[in-house]
Amino acid sequence: MIRAIRACKTAAEERAVVRKECASIRAAISEDDPDYRHRNLAKLMFIHMLGYPTHFGQMECLKLIASPGFPEKRIGYLGLMLLLDERQEVLMLVTNSIKQDLNQTNQYIVGLALCALGNICSAEMARDLAPEVERLLQFRDPNVRKKAALCTIRIIKKVPDLAENFINPAAALLKEKHHGVLLTGVQLCTEICKVSTEALEHLRKKCIIGLVKVLRDLTNSPYAPEYDISGITDPFLHIRLLKLFHVLGHGDADASDTMSDILAQVATKTETNKNAGNAILYECVATILSIEDNGGLRVLAVNILGRFLSSRDNNIRYVALNMLMKAIALDSQAVQRHRATILECVKDPDASIRKRALELVYLLVNENNAKPLTKELVDYLEVSDPEFKGDLTAKICSIVEKFSPEKIWYIDQMVKVLSQAGNYVKDEVWHALIIVITNAPNLHGYTVRALYKALQTAGGQETLVRVAVWCIGEYGEMLVGNSGMLDVEERINVTEADAVDVIETAIRRHSSDLTTRAMCLVALLKLSSRYPSCTKRINDIILQQKGSLVLELQQRAIEFNSIIERHEKIRSALVERMPVLDEATYSGRRAGSVPAAVSTSQQALPKIPNGVAKPASAALVDLLDLSSDADQAPSSSGGDYLQDLLGVDLSPASQGTNQTEKRGADVLLDLLSIGAPPAQSSSSMLDMLSSGQDNKSAVGVLDNLASPSAPSAQASSPGASSSMMDLLDGFGPSPSVPVAETNGPTYPSIVAFESNSLKLTYKFSKEPGNPQTTIIEAQFVNKSTDTYSNFVFQAAVPKFLQLHMDPASGNTLPASGNGSITQKLRVSNSQHGKKSLVMRMRISYKANDKDVLEEGQVNNFPRAWQLVLSSFR
């Protein structure tokens, strides 16, 4: 069969051969032929390894396992491990056969059963067969004991609760002389310690001295040919013992002290010229770094890693860099001694070593060594590979920003980075550089001259061009006049024409993107005021962008040209220097340390009795359900949000509390344009806006109402017609109800809000000849079986709207729809045809002497209403 499959030249031929063989095997299975059962199962295993389905042969495995002969059992167990896994239900049928084989006197059959159990044991099988496996840990044959220990590892991984049963048998294996049994015993103890605290404490008290003796004998043992690998006696047992020390010494000072001498002996006596010795040393270092503090040992471990870094083997250097990254948290000073070697690894041809070494260097940087390390990295940046420049640039920028001792050094290093790898610098980095420059007034002249000189040699670096153009636009007169000269710099002669040449070259370069060209236009506009002699030339350069295909550049060019030609009197005021930017706030936002303000919609409203006035700003914030912006400072108050939204000043005067609240109420009424001041308006209006029930929050309803556009307006401007389209799309006059033209169109009512207990319906109408005013009749219906008392409806609109509310028909809402409350609202839109009507509302009442709040979304809005809803939000 194998020869026939290998002779196939196409996949189709192979499938045909496999199909034929599978049919033959099925026929043999149905005939229950015992003579060729093991051969058929061997064929099935080969077919299974080719990837074809063989589930029909699973029961044959069980029949072979139940056979008395060893050859049949061997094939049966092999098929069991290949064709089945622990998720198969068929596996439960073989548990009894495995149990019988574990009790056999033939050590080879016992070994087969242990091997199968260690590979496919499930949790149920582990519980059933754990006693047999525990007994076999004391079996006379060492090979059986070894397999029983490996099988026990599988059992305790599947059922950790059984670990306590194996503590003493596992500890007994640590006294074995046979290296195979000892190796598996150490591995078993390691796994038991990971899942059982009791086992960990037992081994620390009873076994650690014996383990130290075993490792010492192993280290000092003479040549043993059966265990020798590259001149080292049994390196596998070395490593397993060290891993067990790793677990036992972690978090225990006494255990760590007991094993410190032997760890030092292993670290000093193991040869490093062979890979087996390097493996032992690596595990020894990992153990030293994990156990409790021992300064001398840690220095020894770090020195071993330093020797690894000098190896020619890239694998050894890579694992050394990985381990040093862990060691730096424990003993930074010891790692610092190998700084030069680590820096050399940054320049390694191997990309993975370069990247890992760069991460390690970044961890090594502190205030004392930031300058020399940065110099080394910046020098290497010039010759580094293009694919490595991105990571290297990001690390250098982070180091410079984090550890800069002074701003002039920060600016110098950033100019070097921008000159050598400006195309790899991220936007937030050069944004931060500009903010630092604005906050260093004594360095403005020095910076603009340094950037000008850098631009002469590295004009192809996009980010360098942006920063240089921005600085020339801001501090161009200092560049020409050599203002603010420092002792460390040399005088350069730059004319106004030279400065304009730099920007003109940048804006005409084909590789310049939209951001760079836009910044060049802004810089030219500023220089038109700073360099009066070059105004005409600057204007000509700007005019060339009027024909740009990019809308942004075209618009800027037209606007800037208009400023230069027509608004010369205000130009100097328009192009004054940028104000100093807040460096601390920007840095905090980049680091994510500036928390966002708490949304008022998530805060419970304070319990204020009905009729007691709230501060106006807080009431409006609650009513309009204004949430915080991520860019707001945490100290922003409700008045600040209102000020941002509608452009009014609600800052309280330095007067008494009563005067502040009175003034706030007046401002609120004026802001919302709700009738006259409180003395002249209906008392219910002020009560409506200032009253509140317990635990109220805003219910948002956005209503978009507009009358059909007049024919004259539609004829005058198509654009106006489209913007003043009937936003009650789908709410045209009902064809079933004839309406007189003198009365205007009739709008059907809509369900503005509905919940399980309350329904709010809006009916709309327009005053003849007054399209700006919409009359809304709100009707509230109680859908529950409880009567609602103290019913309050509140609403607010932005300043371009005027809202007048008539008193409600009552404040008690009967149950089960046996009555309703109505209230009329009159809304006047000063931006009729340009802005839609929008509204926020809040509904509160008492049911069964409990304050209730209704909130939700508007239901059954047609498409145009949904568009307005989403755009307003």
Tab-separated table of C-alpha atoms in Angstrom, residues 167 170-171 174 182 185-215 238-260 262-263 283 286-293:
chain	number	residue	atom	x	y	z
A	167	ILE	CA	3.668	14.163	47.215
A	170	ALA	CA	7.346	11.893	44.122
A	171	ALA	CA	9.706	12.913	46.943
A	174	LEU	CA	14.454	12.172	44.296
A	182	LEU	CA	15.685	10.814	38.842
A	185	GLY	CA	11.121	12.494	39.464
A	186	VAL	CA	12.571	16.012	39.475
A	187	GLN	CA	10.236	17.024	36.664
A	188	LEU	CA	7.267	15.547	38.558
A	189	CYS	CA	8.196	17.456	41.740
A	190	THR	CA	8.463	20.680	39.735
A	191	GLU	CA	4.959	20.250	38.317
A	192	ILE	CA	3.472	19.270	41.688
A	193	CYS	CA	4.957	22.393	43.306
A	194	LYS	CA	3.268	24.548	40.680
A	195	VAL	CA	-0.206	23.227	41.509
A	196	SER	CA	0.075	22.470	45.247
A	197	THR	CA	1.271	24.848	47.967
A	198	GLU	CA	1.381	21.934	50.409
A	199	ALA	CA	3.790	20.044	48.163
A	200	LEU	CA	5.948	23.141	47.765
A	201	GLU	CA	6.319	23.563	51.527
A	202	HIS	CA	6.986	19.846	52.008
A	203	LEU	CA	9.807	19.803	49.453
A	204	ARG	CA	11.336	22.982	50.892
A	205	LYS	CA	11.520	21.438	54.357
A	206	LYS	CA	12.378	17.815	53.580
A	207	CYS	CA	14.094	17.597	50.212
A	208	ILE	CA	16.067	20.734	49.387
A	209	ILE	CA	19.255	19.604	51.169
A	210	GLY	CA	19.155	16.283	49.304
A	211	LEU	CA	18.636	18.082	45.986
A	212	VAL	CA	21.633	20.325	46.662
A	213	LYS	CA	23.718	17.200	47.315
A	214	VAL	CA	22.515	15.597	44.083
A	215	LEU	CA	23.456	18.672	42.054
A	238	HIS	CA	21.426	19.634	35.494
A	239	ILE	CA	18.765	21.784	33.863
A	240	ARG	CA	15.843	19.956	35.495
A	241	LEU	CA	17.397	20.358	38.946
A	242	LEU	CA	17.975	24.067	38.338
A	243	LYS	CA	14.362	24.521	37.260
A	244	LEU	CA	13.217	22.845	40.469
A	245	PHE	CA	15.501	25.192	42.460
A	246	HIS	CA	13.868	28.041	40.554
A	247	VAL	CA	10.461	27.043	41.952
A	248	LEU	CA	11.659	26.189	45.467
A	249	GLY	CA	13.745	29.344	45.986
A	250	HIS	CA	11.229	31.846	44.666
A	251	GLY	CA	9.796	33.776	47.606
A	252	ASP	CA	11.675	31.795	50.290
A	253	ALA	CA	14.825	33.337	51.774
A	254	ASP	CA	15.919	30.201	53.689
A	255	ALA	CA	15.681	27.947	50.653
A	256	SER	CA	17.497	30.554	48.557
A	257	ASP	CA	20.307	30.728	51.081
A	258	THR	CA	20.631	26.922	51.135
A	259	MET	CA	21.048	26.677	47.369
A	260	SER	CA	23.228	29.789	46.830
A	262	ILE	CA	25.831	25.231	44.738
A	263	LEU	CA	24.452	27.793	42.246
A	283	GLU	CA	19.220	28.057	33.377
A	286	ALA	CA	17.458	32.297	35.364
A	287	THR	CA	17.361	30.537	38.734
A	288	ILE	CA	19.674	33.087	40.389
A	289	LEU	CA	17.514	35.968	39.152
A	290	SER	CA	14.319	34.328	40.415
A	291	ILE	CA	15.355	33.390	43.964
A	292	GLU	CA	15.521	35.830	46.860
A	293	ASP	CA	18.046	38.657	46.991
